[in-house]
PDB file of C-alpha atoms in Angstrom:
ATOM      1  CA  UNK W   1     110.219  99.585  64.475  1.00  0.00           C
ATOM      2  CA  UNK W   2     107.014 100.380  65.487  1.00  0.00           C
ATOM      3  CA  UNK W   3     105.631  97.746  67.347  1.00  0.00           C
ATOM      4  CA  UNK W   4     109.443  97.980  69.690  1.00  0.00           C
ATOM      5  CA  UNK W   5     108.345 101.730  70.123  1.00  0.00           C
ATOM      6  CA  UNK W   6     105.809 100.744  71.671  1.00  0.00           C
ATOM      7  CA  UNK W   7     106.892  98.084  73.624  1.00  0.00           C
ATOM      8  CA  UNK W   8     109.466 100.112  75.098  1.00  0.00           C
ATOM      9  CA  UNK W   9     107.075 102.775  76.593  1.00  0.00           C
ATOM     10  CA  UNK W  10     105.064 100.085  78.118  1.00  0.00           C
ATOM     11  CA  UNK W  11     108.098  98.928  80.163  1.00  0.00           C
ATOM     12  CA  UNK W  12     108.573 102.950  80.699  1.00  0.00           C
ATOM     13  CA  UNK W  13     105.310 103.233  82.312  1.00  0.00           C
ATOM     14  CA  UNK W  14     105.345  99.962  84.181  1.00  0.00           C
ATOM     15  CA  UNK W  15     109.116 100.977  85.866  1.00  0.00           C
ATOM     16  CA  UNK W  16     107.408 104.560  86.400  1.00  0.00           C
ATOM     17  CA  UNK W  17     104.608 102.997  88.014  1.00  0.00           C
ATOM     18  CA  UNK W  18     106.317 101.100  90.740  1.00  0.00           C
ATOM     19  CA  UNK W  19     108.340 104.388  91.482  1.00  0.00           C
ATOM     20  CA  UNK W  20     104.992 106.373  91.828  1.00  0.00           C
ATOM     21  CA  UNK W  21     103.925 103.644  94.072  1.00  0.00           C
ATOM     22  CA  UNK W  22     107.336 103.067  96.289  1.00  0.00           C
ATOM     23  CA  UNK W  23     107.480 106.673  96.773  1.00  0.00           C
ATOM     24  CA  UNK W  24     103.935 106.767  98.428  1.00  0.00           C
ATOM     25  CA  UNK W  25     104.994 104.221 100.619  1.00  0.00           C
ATOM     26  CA  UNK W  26     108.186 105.782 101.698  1.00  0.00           C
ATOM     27  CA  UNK W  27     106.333 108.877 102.392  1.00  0.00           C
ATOM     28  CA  UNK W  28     103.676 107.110 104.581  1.00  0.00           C
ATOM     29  CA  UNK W  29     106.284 105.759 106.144  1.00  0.00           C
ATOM     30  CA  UNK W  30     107.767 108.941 106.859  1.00  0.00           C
ATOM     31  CA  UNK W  31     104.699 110.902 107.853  1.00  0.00           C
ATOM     32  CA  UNK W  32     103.926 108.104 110.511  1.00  0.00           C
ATOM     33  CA  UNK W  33     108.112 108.239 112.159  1.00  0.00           C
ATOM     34  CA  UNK W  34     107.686 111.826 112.086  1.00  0.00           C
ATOM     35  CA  UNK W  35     104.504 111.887 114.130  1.00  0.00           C
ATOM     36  CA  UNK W  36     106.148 109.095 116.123  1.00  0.00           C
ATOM     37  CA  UNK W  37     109.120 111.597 116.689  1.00  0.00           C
ATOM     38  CA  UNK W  38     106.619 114.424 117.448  1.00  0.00           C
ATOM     39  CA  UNK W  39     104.836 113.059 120.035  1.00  0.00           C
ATOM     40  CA  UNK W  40     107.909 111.569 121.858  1.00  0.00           C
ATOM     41  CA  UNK W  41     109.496 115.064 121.888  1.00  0.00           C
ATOM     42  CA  UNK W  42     106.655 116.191 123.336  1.00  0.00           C
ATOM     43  CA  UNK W  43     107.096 114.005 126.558  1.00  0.00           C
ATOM     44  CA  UNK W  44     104.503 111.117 125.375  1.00  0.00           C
ATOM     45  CA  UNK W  45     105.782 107.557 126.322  1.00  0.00           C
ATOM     46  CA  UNK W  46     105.900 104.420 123.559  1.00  0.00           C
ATOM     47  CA  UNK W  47     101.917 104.065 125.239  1.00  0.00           C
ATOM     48  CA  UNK W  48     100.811 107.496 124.905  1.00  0.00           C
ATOM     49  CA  UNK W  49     101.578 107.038 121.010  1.00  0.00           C
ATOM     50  CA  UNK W  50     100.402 103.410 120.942  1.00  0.00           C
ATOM     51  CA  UNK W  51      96.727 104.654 122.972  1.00  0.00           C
ATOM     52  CA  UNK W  52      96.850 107.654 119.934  1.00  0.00           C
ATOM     53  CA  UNK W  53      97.353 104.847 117.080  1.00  0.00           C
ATOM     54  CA  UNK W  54      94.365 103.315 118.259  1.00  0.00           C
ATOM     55  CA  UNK W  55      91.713 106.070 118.502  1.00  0.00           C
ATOM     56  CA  UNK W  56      93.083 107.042 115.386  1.00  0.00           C
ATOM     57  CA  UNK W  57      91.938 104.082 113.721  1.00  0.00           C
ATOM     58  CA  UNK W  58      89.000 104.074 114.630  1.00  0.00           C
ATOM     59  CA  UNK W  59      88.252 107.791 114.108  1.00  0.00           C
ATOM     60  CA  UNK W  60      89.483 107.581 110.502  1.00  0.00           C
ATOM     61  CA  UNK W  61      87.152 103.563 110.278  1.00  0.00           C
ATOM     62  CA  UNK W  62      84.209 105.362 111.669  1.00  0.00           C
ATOM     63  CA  UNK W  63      84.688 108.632 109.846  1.00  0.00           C
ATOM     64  CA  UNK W  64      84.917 106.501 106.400  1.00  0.00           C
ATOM     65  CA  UNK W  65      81.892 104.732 107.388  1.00  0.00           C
ATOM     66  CA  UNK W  66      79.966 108.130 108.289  1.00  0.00           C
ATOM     67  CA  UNK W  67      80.263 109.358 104.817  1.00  0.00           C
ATOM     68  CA  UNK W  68      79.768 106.408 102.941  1.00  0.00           C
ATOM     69  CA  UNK W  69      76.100 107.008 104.690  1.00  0.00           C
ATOM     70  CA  UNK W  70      76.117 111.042 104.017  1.00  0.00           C
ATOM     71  CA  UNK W  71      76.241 111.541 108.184  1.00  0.00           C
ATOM     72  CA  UNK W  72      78.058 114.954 108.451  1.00  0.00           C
ATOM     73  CA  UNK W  73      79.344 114.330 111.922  1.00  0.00           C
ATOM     74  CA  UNK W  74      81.803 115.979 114.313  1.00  0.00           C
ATOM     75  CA  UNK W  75      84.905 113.572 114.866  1.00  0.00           C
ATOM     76  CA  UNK W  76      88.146 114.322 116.321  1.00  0.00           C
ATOM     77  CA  UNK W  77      90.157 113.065 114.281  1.00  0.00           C
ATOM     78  CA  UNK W  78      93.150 111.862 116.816  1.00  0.00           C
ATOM     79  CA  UNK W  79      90.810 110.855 119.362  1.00  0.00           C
ATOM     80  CA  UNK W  80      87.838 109.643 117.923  1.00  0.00           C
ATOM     81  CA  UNK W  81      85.223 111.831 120.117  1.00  0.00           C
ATOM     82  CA  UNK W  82      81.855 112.018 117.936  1.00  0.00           C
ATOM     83  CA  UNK W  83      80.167 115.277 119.154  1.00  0.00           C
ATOM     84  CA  UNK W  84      76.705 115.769 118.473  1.00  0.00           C
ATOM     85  CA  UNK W  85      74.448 118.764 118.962  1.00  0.00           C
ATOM     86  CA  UNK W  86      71.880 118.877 121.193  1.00  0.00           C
ATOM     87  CA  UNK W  87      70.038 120.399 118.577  1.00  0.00           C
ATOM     88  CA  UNK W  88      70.194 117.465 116.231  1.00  0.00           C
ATOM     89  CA  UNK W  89      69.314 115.519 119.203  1.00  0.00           C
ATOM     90  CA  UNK W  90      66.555 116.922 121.572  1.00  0.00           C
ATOM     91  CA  UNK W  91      63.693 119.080 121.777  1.00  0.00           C
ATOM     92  CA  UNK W  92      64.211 122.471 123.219  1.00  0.00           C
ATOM     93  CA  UNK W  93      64.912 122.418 127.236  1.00  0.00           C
ATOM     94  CA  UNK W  94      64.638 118.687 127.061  1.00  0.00           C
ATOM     95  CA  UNK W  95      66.379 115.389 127.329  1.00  0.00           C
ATOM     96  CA  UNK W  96      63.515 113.613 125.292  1.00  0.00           C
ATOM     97  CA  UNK W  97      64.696 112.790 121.909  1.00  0.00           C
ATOM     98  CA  UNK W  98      63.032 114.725 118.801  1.00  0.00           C
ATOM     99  CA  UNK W  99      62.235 112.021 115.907  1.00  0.00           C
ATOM    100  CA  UNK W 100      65.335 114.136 113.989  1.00  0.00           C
ATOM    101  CA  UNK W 101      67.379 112.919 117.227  1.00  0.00           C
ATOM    102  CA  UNK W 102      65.868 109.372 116.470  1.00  0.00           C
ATOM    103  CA  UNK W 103      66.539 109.379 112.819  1.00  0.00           C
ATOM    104  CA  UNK W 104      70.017 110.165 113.164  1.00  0.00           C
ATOM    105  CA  UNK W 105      70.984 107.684 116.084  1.00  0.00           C
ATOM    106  CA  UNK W 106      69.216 105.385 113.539  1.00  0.00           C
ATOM    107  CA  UNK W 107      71.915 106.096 110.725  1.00  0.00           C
ATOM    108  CA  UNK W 108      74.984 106.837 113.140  1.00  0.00           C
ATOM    109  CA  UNK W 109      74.851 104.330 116.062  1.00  0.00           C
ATOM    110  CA  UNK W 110      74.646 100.780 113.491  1.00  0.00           C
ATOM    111  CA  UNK W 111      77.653 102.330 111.682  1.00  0.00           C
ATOM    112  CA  UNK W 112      79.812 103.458 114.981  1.00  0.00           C
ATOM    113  CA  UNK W 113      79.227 100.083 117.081  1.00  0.00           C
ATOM    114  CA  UNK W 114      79.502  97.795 114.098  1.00  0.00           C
ATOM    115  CA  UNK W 115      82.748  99.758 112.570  1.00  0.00           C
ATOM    116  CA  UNK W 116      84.708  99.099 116.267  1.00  0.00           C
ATOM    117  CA  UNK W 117      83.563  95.209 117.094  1.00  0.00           C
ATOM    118  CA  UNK W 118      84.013  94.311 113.516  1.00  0.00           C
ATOM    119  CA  UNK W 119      87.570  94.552 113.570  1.00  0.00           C
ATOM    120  CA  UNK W 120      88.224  92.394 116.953  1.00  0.00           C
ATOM    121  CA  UNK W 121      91.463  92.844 116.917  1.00  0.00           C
ATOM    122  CA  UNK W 122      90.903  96.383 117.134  1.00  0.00           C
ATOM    123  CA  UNK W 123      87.987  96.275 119.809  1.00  0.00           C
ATOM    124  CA  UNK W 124      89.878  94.703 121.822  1.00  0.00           C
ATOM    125  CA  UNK W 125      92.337  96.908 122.419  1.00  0.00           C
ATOM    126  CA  UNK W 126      88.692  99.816 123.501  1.00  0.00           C
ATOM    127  CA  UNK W 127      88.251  99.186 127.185  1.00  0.00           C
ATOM    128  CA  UNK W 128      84.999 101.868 127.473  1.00  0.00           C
ATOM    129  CA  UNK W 129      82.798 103.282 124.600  1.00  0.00           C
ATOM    130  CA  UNK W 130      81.051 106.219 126.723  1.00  0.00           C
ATOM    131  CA  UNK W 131      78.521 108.064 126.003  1.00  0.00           C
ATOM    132  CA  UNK W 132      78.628 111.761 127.669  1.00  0.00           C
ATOM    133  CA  UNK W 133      76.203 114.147 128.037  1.00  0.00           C
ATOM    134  CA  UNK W 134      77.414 118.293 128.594  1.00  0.00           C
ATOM    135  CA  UNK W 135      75.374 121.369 128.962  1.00  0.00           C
ATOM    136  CA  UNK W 136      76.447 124.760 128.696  1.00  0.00           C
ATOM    137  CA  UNK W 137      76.859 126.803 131.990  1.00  0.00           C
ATOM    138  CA  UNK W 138      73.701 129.533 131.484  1.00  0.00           C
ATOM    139  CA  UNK W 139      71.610 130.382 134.789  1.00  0.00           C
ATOM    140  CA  UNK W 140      68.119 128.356 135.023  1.00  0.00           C
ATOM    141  CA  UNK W 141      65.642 131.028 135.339  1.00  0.00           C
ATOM    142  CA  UNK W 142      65.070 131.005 139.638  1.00  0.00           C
ATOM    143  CA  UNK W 143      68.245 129.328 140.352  1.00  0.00           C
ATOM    144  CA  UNK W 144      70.687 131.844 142.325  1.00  0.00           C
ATOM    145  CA  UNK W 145      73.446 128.844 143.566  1.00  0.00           C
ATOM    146  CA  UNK W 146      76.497 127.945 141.342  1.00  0.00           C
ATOM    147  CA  UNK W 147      76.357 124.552 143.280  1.00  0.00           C
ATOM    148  CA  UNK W 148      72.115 124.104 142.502  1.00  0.00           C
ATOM    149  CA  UNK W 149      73.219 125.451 139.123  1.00  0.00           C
ATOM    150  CA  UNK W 150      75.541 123.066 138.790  1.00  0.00           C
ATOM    151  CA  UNK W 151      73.469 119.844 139.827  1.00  0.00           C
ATOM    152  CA  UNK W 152      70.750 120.848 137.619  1.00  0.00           C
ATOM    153  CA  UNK W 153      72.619 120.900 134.858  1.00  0.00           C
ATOM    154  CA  UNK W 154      74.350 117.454 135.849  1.00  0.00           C
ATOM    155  CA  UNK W 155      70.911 115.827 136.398  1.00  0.00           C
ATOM    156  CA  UNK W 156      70.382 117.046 132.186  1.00  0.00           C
ATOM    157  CA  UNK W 157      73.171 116.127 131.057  1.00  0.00           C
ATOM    158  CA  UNK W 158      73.259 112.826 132.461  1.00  0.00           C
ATOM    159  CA  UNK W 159      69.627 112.219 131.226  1.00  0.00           C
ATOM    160  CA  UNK W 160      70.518 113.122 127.772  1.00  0.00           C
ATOM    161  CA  UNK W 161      73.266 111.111 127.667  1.00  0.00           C
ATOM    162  CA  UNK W 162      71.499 108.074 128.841  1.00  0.00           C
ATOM    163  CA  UNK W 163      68.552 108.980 126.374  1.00  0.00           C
ATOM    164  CA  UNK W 164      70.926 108.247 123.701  1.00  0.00           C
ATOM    165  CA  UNK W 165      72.416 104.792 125.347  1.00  0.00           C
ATOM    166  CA  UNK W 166      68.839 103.671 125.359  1.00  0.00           C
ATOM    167  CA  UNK W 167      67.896 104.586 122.112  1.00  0.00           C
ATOM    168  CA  UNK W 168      71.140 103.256 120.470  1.00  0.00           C
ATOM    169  CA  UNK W 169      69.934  99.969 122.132  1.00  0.00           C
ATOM    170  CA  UNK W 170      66.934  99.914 119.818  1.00  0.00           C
ATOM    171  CA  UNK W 171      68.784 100.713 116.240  1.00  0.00           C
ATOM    172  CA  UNK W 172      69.791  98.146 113.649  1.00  0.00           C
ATOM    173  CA  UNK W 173      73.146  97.569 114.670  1.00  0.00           C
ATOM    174  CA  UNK W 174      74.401  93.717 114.845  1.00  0.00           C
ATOM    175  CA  UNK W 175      72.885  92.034 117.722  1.00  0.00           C
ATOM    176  CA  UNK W 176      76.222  89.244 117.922  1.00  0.00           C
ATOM    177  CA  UNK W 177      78.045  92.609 119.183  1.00  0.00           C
ATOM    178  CA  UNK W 178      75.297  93.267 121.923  1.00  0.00           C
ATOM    179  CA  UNK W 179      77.095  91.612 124.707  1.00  0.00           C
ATOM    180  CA  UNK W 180      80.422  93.024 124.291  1.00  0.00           C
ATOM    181  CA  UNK W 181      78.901  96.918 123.540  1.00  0.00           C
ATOM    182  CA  UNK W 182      77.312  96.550 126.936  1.00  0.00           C
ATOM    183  CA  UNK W 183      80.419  95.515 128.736  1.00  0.00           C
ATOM    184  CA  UNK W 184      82.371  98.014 127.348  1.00  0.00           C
ATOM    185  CA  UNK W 185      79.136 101.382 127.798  1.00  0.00           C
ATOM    186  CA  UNK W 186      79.570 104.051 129.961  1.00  0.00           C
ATOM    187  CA  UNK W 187      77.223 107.255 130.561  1.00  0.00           C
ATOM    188  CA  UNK W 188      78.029 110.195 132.126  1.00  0.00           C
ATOM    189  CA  UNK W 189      76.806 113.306 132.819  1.00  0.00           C
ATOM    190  CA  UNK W 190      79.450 116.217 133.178  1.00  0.00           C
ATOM    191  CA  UNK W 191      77.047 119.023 133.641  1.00  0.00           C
ATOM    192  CA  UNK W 192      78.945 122.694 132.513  1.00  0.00           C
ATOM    193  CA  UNK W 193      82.220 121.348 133.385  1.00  0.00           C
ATOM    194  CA  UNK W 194      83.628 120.910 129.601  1.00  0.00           C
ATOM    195  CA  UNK W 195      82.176 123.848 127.581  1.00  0.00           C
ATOM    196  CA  UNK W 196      83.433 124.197 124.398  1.00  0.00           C
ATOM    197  CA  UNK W 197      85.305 127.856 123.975  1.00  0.00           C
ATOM    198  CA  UNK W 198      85.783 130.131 120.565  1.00  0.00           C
ATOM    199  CA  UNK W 199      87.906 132.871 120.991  1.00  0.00           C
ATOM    200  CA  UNK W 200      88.345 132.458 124.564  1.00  0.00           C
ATOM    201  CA  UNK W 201      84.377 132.352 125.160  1.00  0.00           C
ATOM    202  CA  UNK W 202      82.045 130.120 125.265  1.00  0.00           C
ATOM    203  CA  UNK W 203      80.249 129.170 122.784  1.00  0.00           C
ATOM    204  CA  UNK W 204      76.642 128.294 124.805  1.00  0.00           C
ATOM    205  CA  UNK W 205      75.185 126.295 121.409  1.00  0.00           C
ATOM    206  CA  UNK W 206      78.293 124.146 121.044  1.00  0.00           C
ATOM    207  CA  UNK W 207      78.683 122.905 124.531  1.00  0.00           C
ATOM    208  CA  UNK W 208      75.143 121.884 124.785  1.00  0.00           C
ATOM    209  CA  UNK W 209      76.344 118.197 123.342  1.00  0.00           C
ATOM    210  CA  UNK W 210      76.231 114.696 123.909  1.00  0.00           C
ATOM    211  CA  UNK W 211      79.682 113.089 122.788  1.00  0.00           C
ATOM    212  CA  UNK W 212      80.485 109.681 121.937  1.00  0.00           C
ATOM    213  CA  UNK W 213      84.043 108.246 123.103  1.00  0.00           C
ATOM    214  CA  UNK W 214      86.528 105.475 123.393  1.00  0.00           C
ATOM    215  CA  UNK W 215      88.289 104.692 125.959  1.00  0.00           C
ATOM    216  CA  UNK W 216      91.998 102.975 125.371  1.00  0.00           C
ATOM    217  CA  UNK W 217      92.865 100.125 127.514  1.00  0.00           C
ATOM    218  CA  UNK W 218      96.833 100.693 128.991  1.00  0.00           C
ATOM    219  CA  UNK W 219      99.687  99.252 127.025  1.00  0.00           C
ATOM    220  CA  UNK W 220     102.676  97.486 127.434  1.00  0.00           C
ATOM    221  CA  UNK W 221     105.754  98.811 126.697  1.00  0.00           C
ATOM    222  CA  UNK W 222     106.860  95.269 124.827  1.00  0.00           C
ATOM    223  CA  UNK W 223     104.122  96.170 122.662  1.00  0.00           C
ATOM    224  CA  UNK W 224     106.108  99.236 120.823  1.00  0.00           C
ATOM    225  CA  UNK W 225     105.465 101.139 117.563  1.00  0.00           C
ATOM    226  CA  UNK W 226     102.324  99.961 116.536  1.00  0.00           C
ATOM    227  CA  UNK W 227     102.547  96.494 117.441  1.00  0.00           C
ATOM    228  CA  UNK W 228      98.951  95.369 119.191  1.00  0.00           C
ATOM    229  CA  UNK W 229      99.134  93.358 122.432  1.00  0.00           C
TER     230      UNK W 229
END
């Protein structure tokens, strides 16, 4: 009588295992209509949601990747915009890289350039991976012109930004992907023109930033609910 005992609860747990696990997958399914539904209410078309799918993947590929390698970065997690400070990045007033700026491109750009190409399906569905330089908007000392103001600040951000496309050219990332990274890189400076705001202010030591992001080619509209083209 024993040994059936036993027996029985072992067919218990197996049938309560494949409940557990059905159930997870019904509610994945349902979190992912639901967000479908969301964003269709919201007036975004079958390739609004289909672009969103995409940098979603790779955010969550690249964020996985980042803390497998203990890089606490700044991700978006629907977009996939990497943000990093300029103070992890450069030396004060500068758009020379600080060896801190060079150790961490060394950790973060192998991991975010190998994460997209490895999956080619995936990469190519990324027409641009851009890197973007911002500043914040404060006065240079002797500058009285919003326009001179303004150019000043585009001429640092843009050489930031292309300080770090340079430098990312140097790291241990896989050289079979260096053709396709270049085809696919864009730098940009956008001077003060994207500050970052907290509370309706802005927040001067977040919008000095370089950001790295992906660029979604169009879609088809054949190519519906997750389907790649």
């Amino acid at each position: 009588m024993a040994i059936f005992y036993r027996k029985q609860n072992k067919e218990e747990d197996n049938g309560n295992i494949f409940w557990v696990t059905m159930a997870d997958l019904l509610l994945g399914l349902a979190i992912i209509f639901i967000t479908l539904f969301v964003l269709a209410m919201t007036g975004f078309s079958q390739q609004d949601i289909q672009q969103q799918q995409v940098q979603m993947e790779v955010s969550e590929k690249i964020t996985e990747g980042l803390k497998k390698s203990d890089i606490d970065a700044d991700i978006d997690k629907m977009t996939g915009d990497l943000k990093i400070s300029d103070v992890e990045l450069f030396e004060l007033n500068s758009y020379i890289l600080s060896d801190k700026g060079k150790k961490l491109l060394d950790k973060l750009a192998p991991i975010y350039i190998d994460t997209i190409f490895t999956d080619k399906e995936l990469a190519s569905q990324i027409e641009e991976i851009t890197v973007q330089g911002h500043t914040d908007s404060q006065m240079f000392a002797g500058v009285n012109s919003k326009d001179e103001q303004f150019l000043r600040n585009m001429d640092l951000s843009l050489k930031r930004a292309n300080a770090v496309a340079e430098y990312i050219f140097t790291t241990n990332y896989n050289r079979r992907f260096a053709e396709d990274f270049r085809k696919k890189l864009v730098v940009e400076g956008k001077s003060f023109n994207e500050p970052i705001l907290v509370n309706g202010q802005e927040d001067y030591t977040k919008s000095r930033r370089v950001e790295l992001k992906i660029k979604v080619k169009d879609w088809n509209v054949s190519s519906a609910l997750g389907l790649r083209k």
